[in-house]
PDB file of C-alpha atoms in Angstrom:
ATOM      1  CA  MET A   2      30.068 169.023 103.357  1.00 51.00           C
ATOM      2  CA  GLY A   3      31.376 166.293 105.664  1.00 53.00           C
ATOM      3  CA  ASP A   4      30.715 162.580 105.427  1.00 52.00           C
ATOM      4  CA  PRO A   5      27.264 161.737 106.907  1.00 52.00           C
ATOM      5  CA  ARG A   6      28.789 158.746 108.690  1.00 51.00           C
ATOM      6  CA  GLY A   7      30.797 161.017 110.950  1.00 51.00           C
ATOM      7  CA  PRO A   8      34.181 162.714 111.317  1.00 50.00           C
ATOM      8  CA  LEU A   9      36.100 159.450 111.709  1.00 48.00           C
ATOM      9  CA  HIS A  10      34.978 158.068 108.374  1.00 49.00           C
ATOM     10  CA  ASP A  11      36.759 159.043 105.186  1.00 51.00           C
ATOM     11  CA  GLY A  12      35.082 157.789 102.014  1.00 52.00           C
ATOM     12  CA  GLY A  13      35.101 154.098 102.866  1.00 52.00           C
ATOM     13  CA  ALA A  14      38.362 153.991 104.833  1.00 51.00           C
ATOM     14  CA  VAL A  15      37.918 154.168 108.552  1.00 48.00           C
ATOM     15  CA  ARG A  16      40.355 156.459 110.317  1.00 51.00           C
ATOM     16  CA  VAL A  17      41.135 155.794 113.915  1.00 48.00           C
ATOM     17  CA  ARG A  18      42.137 158.579 116.206  1.00 53.00           C
ATOM     18  CA  ARG A  19      44.836 157.531 118.561  1.00 57.00           C
ATOM     19  CA  HIS A  20      44.852 159.094 121.946  1.00 56.00           C
ATOM     20  CA  ALA A  21      48.358 160.278 122.680  1.00 59.00           C
ATOM     21  CA  GLY A  22      48.333 159.957 126.423  1.00 57.00           C
ATOM     22  CA  PRO A  23      51.284 160.655 128.651  1.00 64.00           C
ATOM     23  CA  ALA A  24      54.280 158.419 128.108  1.00 65.00           C
ATOM     24  CA  ARG A  25      54.546 155.650 130.624  1.00 67.00           C
ATOM     25  CA  PRO A  26      57.517 156.156 132.893  1.00 70.00           C
ATOM     26  CA  ARG A  27      60.167 153.466 132.610  1.00 73.00           C
ATOM     27  CA  LEU A  28      60.503 151.528 135.783  1.00 71.00           C
ATOM     28  CA  PRO A  29      63.999 151.210 137.161  1.00 72.00           C
ATOM     29  CA  PRO A  30      65.512 147.743 136.822  1.00 78.00           C
ATOM     30  CA  PRO A  31      65.027 145.489 139.835  1.00 81.00           C
ATOM     31  CA  ARG A  32      67.840 145.582 142.354  1.00 86.00           C
ATOM     32  CA  VAL A  33      68.669 141.895 142.243  1.00 91.00           C
ATOM     33  CA  LEU A  34      72.475 141.914 142.399  1.00 95.00           C
ATOM     34  CA  LYS A  35      74.988 142.049 145.201  1.00 96.00           C
ATOM     35  CA  VAL A  36      78.605 142.840 144.340  1.00 97.00           C
ATOM     36  CA  LEU A  37      80.981 141.421 146.927  1.00 96.00           C
ATOM     37  CA  PRO A  38      84.446 142.792 147.761  1.00 96.00           C
ATOM     38  CA  ASN A  39      86.028 139.571 146.392  1.00 97.00           C
ATOM     39  CA  LEU A  40      84.562 140.586 142.966  1.00 97.00           C
ATOM     40  CA  ASP A  41      81.804 137.975 142.991  1.00 97.00           C
ATOM     41  CA  ILE A  42      78.453 139.165 141.670  1.00 97.00           C
ATOM     42  CA  VAL A  43      75.575 137.294 143.284  1.00 97.00           C
ATOM     43  CA  ALA A  44      72.036 137.301 141.875  1.00 95.00           C
ATOM     44  CA  THR A  45      69.678 137.615 144.838  1.00 93.00           C
ATOM     45  CA  GLY A  46      66.610 137.573 142.593  1.00 91.00           C
ATOM     46  CA  THR A  47      65.633 136.603 139.082  1.00 91.00           C
ATOM     47  CA  LEU A  48      67.783 138.021 136.286  1.00 91.00           C
ATOM     48  CA  SER A  49      66.491 138.380 132.760  1.00 92.00           C
ATOM     49  CA  PRO A  50      68.327 136.382 130.083  1.00 94.00           C
ATOM     50  CA  GLY A  51      69.658 139.673 128.714  1.00 93.00           C
ATOM     51  CA  ASP A  52      71.107 140.632 132.091  1.00 94.00           C
ATOM     52  CA  GLN A  53      72.697 137.191 132.424  1.00 95.00           C
ATOM     53  CA  LEU A  54      74.208 137.552 128.963  1.00 95.00           C
ATOM     54  CA  LEU A  55      75.561 140.994 129.785  1.00 95.00           C
ATOM     55  CA  LEU A  56      77.181 139.739 132.996  1.00 96.00           C
ATOM     56  CA  SER A  57      78.706 136.795 131.116  1.00 96.00           C
ATOM     57  CA  GLY A  58      80.309 139.281 128.719  1.00 96.00           C
ATOM     58  CA  TYR A  59      82.362 140.741 131.583  1.00 97.00           C
ATOM     59  CA  ALA A  60      82.651 137.959 134.166  1.00 97.00           C
ATOM     60  CA  GLU A  61      82.957 134.200 134.423  1.00 97.00           C
ATOM     61  CA  HIS A  62      79.746 132.404 135.388  1.00 96.00           C
ATOM     62  CA  THR A  63      81.112 130.319 138.282  1.00 96.00           C
ATOM     63  CA  ALA A  64      77.919 129.020 139.941  1.00 95.00           C
ATOM     64  CA  ASP A  65      74.146 129.009 139.447  1.00 93.00           C
ATOM     65  CA  ARG A  66      73.703 132.632 140.566  1.00 94.00           C
ATOM     66  CA  VAL A  67      77.329 133.786 140.776  1.00 97.00           C
ATOM     67  CA  TRP A  68      79.603 135.546 138.292  1.00 97.00           C
ATOM     68  CA  THR A  69      83.229 136.338 139.127  1.00 98.00           C
ATOM     69  CA  LEU A  70      84.969 139.412 137.788  1.00 97.00           C
ATOM     70  CA  SER A  71      88.721 139.542 137.336  1.00 97.00           C
ATOM     71  CA  ALA A  72      91.222 141.753 135.571  1.00 97.00           C
ATOM     72  CA  ALA A  73      91.535 139.021 132.927  1.00 96.00           C
ATOM     73  CA  SER A  74      87.770 138.841 132.321  1.00 97.00           C
ATOM     74  CA  LEU A  75      87.539 142.636 132.067  1.00 97.00           C
ATOM     75  CA  LEU A  76      90.457 142.768 129.618  1.00 96.00           C
ATOM     76  CA  ALA A  77      88.770 140.053 127.536  1.00 96.00           C
ATOM     77  CA  ALA A  78      85.554 142.093 127.560  1.00 96.00           C
ATOM     78  CA  ILE A  79      87.401 145.180 126.328  1.00 95.00           C
ATOM     79  CA  ASP A  80      89.097 143.070 123.667  1.00 92.00           C
ATOM     80  CA  GLY A  81      85.616 141.908 122.606  1.00 93.00           C
ATOM     81  CA  GLY A  82      84.428 145.495 122.152  1.00 93.00           C
ATOM     82  CA  HIS A  83      82.654 146.023 125.489  1.00 96.00           C
ATOM     83  CA  HIS A  84      82.986 149.216 127.541  1.00 95.00           C
ATOM     84  CA  LEU A  85      83.588 149.066 131.293  1.00 96.00           C
ATOM     85  CA  GLU A  86      81.369 152.111 131.838  1.00 95.00           C
ATOM     86  CA  ASP A  87      78.443 149.980 130.627  1.00 96.00           C
ATOM     87  CA  LEU A  88      79.227 147.382 133.294  1.00 96.00           C
ATOM     88  CA  THR A  89      79.488 149.881 136.145  1.00 96.00           C
ATOM     89  CA  THR A  90      76.241 151.587 135.069  1.00 95.00           C
ATOM     90  CA  PHE A  91      74.521 148.187 134.870  1.00 95.00           C
ATOM     91  CA  LEU A  92      75.785 147.112 138.306  1.00 96.00           C
ATOM     92  CA  ALA A  93      74.970 150.428 139.978  1.00 94.00           C
ATOM     93  CA  ALA A  94      71.397 150.257 138.662  1.00 93.00           C
ATOM     94  CA  ARG A  95      70.870 146.708 139.914  1.00 94.00           C
ATOM     95  CA  THR A  96      72.399 146.872 143.386  1.00 93.00           C
ATOM     96  CA  ASP A  97      71.116 148.609 146.479  1.00 91.00           C
ATOM     97  CA  HIS A  98      74.588 149.311 147.841  1.00 92.00           C
ATOM     98  CA  GLU A  99      77.721 151.175 146.816  1.00 94.00           C
ATOM     99  CA  LEU A 100      80.001 149.228 144.517  1.00 95.00           C
ATOM    100  CA  PRO A 101      82.966 147.892 146.514  1.00 96.00           C
ATOM    101  CA  GLY A 102      86.261 149.729 146.416  1.00 96.00           C
ATOM    102  CA  THR A 103      87.990 146.577 145.163  1.00 96.00           C
ATOM    103  CA  LEU A 104      85.792 146.647 142.060  1.00 97.00           C
ATOM    104  CA  ARG A 105      86.520 150.316 141.417  1.00 95.00           C
ATOM    105  CA  THR A 106      90.261 149.654 141.860  1.00 97.00           C
ATOM    106  CA  VAL A 107      90.267 146.745 139.379  1.00 97.00           C
ATOM    107  CA  ILE A 108      88.176 148.678 136.843  1.00 96.00           C
ATOM    108  CA  ASP A 109      90.398 151.757 137.150  1.00 96.00           C
ATOM    109  CA  ASP A 110      93.535 149.616 136.732  1.00 97.00           C
ATOM    110  CA  VAL A 111      92.162 147.727 133.728  1.00 96.00           C
ATOM    111  CA  THR A 112      90.918 150.967 132.139  1.00 95.00           C
ATOM    112  CA  ARG A 113      94.347 152.540 132.578  1.00 95.00           C
ATOM    113  CA  ARG A 114      96.095 149.518 131.036  1.00 94.00           C
ATOM    114  CA  ALA A 115      93.590 149.271 128.177  1.00 92.00           C
ATOM    115  CA  THR A 116      94.111 152.904 127.200  1.00 91.00           C
ATOM    116  CA  GLN A 117      97.906 152.647 127.054  1.00 94.00           C
ATOM    117  CA  LEU A 118      97.837 150.907 123.660  1.00 88.00           C
ATOM    118  CA  THR A 119      96.368 152.093 120.380  1.00 87.00           C
ATOM    119  CA  ASP A 120      95.668 149.960 117.325  1.00 85.00           C
ATOM    120  CA  HIS A 121      96.608 151.887 114.195  1.00 85.00           C
ATOM    121  CA  GLY A 122      95.566 149.098 111.846  1.00 89.00           C
ATOM    122  CA  HIS A 123      97.508 146.898 109.473  1.00 94.00           C
ATOM    123  CA  ALA A 124     100.971 147.823 108.241  1.00 95.00           C
ATOM    124  CA  ARG A 125     103.662 146.363 106.034  1.00 95.00           C
ATOM    125  CA  VAL A 126     106.988 145.855 107.746  1.00 95.00           C
ATOM    126  CA  ILE A 127     109.861 146.832 105.482  1.00 96.00           C
ATOM    127  CA  GLU A 128     113.416 145.756 106.271  1.00 96.00           C
ATOM    128  CA  CYS A 129     116.232 148.051 105.131  1.00 96.00           C
ATOM    129  CA  THR A 130     119.759 146.735 104.508  1.00 96.00           C
ATOM    130  CA  ASP A 131     121.178 149.167 107.051  1.00 96.00           C
ATOM    131  CA  ALA A 132     120.229 151.877 109.528  1.00 97.00           C
ATOM    132  CA  ALA A 133     121.446 154.651 107.205  1.00 97.00           C
ATOM    133  CA  LEU A 134     118.909 153.714 104.513  1.00 97.00           C
ATOM    134  CA  ALA A 135     116.102 153.543 107.104  1.00 97.00           C
ATOM    135  CA  ALA A 136     117.117 156.999 108.371  1.00 97.00           C
ATOM    136  CA  LEU A 137     117.238 158.389 104.810  1.00 97.00           C
ATOM    137  CA  ILE A 138     113.695 157.143 104.117  1.00 97.00           C
ATOM    138  CA  THR A 139     112.191 158.296 107.436  1.00 96.00           C
ATOM    139  CA  ARG A 140     113.717 161.771 107.024  1.00 96.00           C
ATOM    140  CA  ASP A 141     112.678 162.242 103.397  1.00 96.00           C
ATOM    141  CA  ARG A 142     110.041 164.977 103.043  1.00 96.00           C
ATOM    142  CA  ALA A 143     107.704 162.833 100.902  1.00 95.00           C
ATOM    143  CA  LEU A 144     108.223 159.548 102.768  1.00 96.00           C
ATOM    144  CA  ARG A 145     108.333 160.529 106.438  1.00 94.00           C
ATOM    145  CA  THR A 146     104.547 160.930 106.694  1.00 96.00           C
ATOM    146  CA  LEU A 147     103.962 157.548 105.038  1.00 97.00           C
ATOM    147  CA  CYS A 148     106.024 155.336 107.359  1.00 96.00           C
ATOM    148  CA  ARG A 149     107.332 154.975 110.901  1.00 96.00           C
ATOM    149  CA  PRO A 150     110.655 153.568 112.038  1.00 96.00           C
ATOM    150  CA  ILE A 151     110.630 150.298 113.953  1.00 96.00           C
ATOM    151  CA  GLY A 152     114.047 149.921 115.500  1.00 95.00           C
ATOM    152  CA  ASP A 153     117.162 150.746 113.470  1.00 96.00           C
ATOM    153  CA  ARG A 154     116.504 148.934 110.173  1.00 97.00           C
ATOM    154  CA  HIS A 155     112.761 148.392 109.899  1.00 97.00           C
ATOM    155  CA  LEU A 156     109.884 150.594 108.771  1.00 97.00           C
ATOM    156  CA  ALA A 157     106.127 150.234 109.268  1.00 97.00           C
ATOM    157  CA  VAL A 158     104.049 151.378 106.303  1.00 96.00           C
ATOM    158  CA  PRO A 159     100.267 151.477 106.842  1.00 96.00           C
ATOM    159  CA  VAL A 160      98.600 149.396 104.132  1.00 95.00           C
ATOM    160  CA  GLU A 161      96.576 152.377 102.922  1.00 96.00           C
ATOM    161  CA  HIS A 162      99.827 154.348 102.367  1.00 96.00           C
ATOM    162  CA  GLU A 163     101.663 151.612 100.474  1.00 95.00           C
ATOM    163  CA  PRO A 164     100.991 152.889  96.906  1.00 96.00           C
ATOM    164  CA  LYS A 165     102.100 156.439  97.794  1.00 97.00           C
ATOM    165  CA  PHE A 166     105.085 155.030  99.707  1.00 97.00           C
ATOM    166  CA  ARG A 167     106.188 153.032  96.637  1.00 96.00           C
ATOM    167  CA  ARG A 168     105.859 156.064  94.323  1.00 96.00           C
ATOM    168  CA  ALA A 169     107.798 158.318  96.704  1.00 97.00           C
ATOM    169  CA  LEU A 170     110.427 155.585  97.118  1.00 96.00           C
ATOM    170  CA  HIS A 171     110.886 155.501  93.303  1.00 96.00           C
ATOM    171  CA  LYS A 172     111.440 159.276  93.278  1.00 96.00           C
ATOM    172  CA  LEU A 173     114.140 158.779  95.900  1.00 95.00           C
ATOM    173  CA  GLY A 174     115.779 156.208  93.631  1.00 96.00           C
ATOM    174  CA  TYR A 175     114.735 152.968  95.336  1.00 96.00           C
ATOM    175  CA  ALA A 176     112.284 150.186  94.585  1.00 94.00           C
ATOM    176  CA  LEU A 177     110.520 147.850  96.933  1.00 92.00           C
ATOM    177  CA  PRO A 178     110.096 144.358  95.473  1.00 90.00           C
ATOM    178  CA  ARG A 179     106.681 142.762  95.916  1.00 86.00           C
ATOM    179  CA  PRO A 180     106.558 140.143  98.683  1.00 80.00           C
ATOM    180  CA  ASN A 181     106.925 136.500  97.726  1.00 74.00           C
ATOM    181  CA  THR A 182     103.601 134.883  98.448  1.00 64.00           C
ATOM    182  CA  PRO A 183     103.376 131.093  98.634  1.00 61.00           C
TER     183      PRO A 183
END
């Protein structure tokens, strides 16, 4: 038999029924920015501190309500781990006009230049006495996957491959002295 105090009461602990109503729709962000063809971004209304911080991650804050984009500021943003797609999405949501062609051109150019380099991490640079030794090592079946040639006499060995590289080098009949550290 149920609790005489009612269906919401459970032996001394009150249970509360939560009404799961429809989810509130998210309002679109206010359209408070104007992006000019000279790559200035002008705040025509009030920006939240978060929006100001985001803009400052991609552009230089040059006046009270003005940020200036440049190829250099966009490259610095990429170097800091930001993505240009996030900026264009942010700007498109907060402007009531098409983004200027000059902005799209700069972003496309910076994106192209930023994707032309790849960081493969840290590596040890090994100098060989001559090009023949470097060629012998880079063509060896066990060593060729552990290093890359850099010019005629130098090899790049990723730090994570160094122990295997040293063992394979011993099998080939060579030893790599440890670096002199001050």
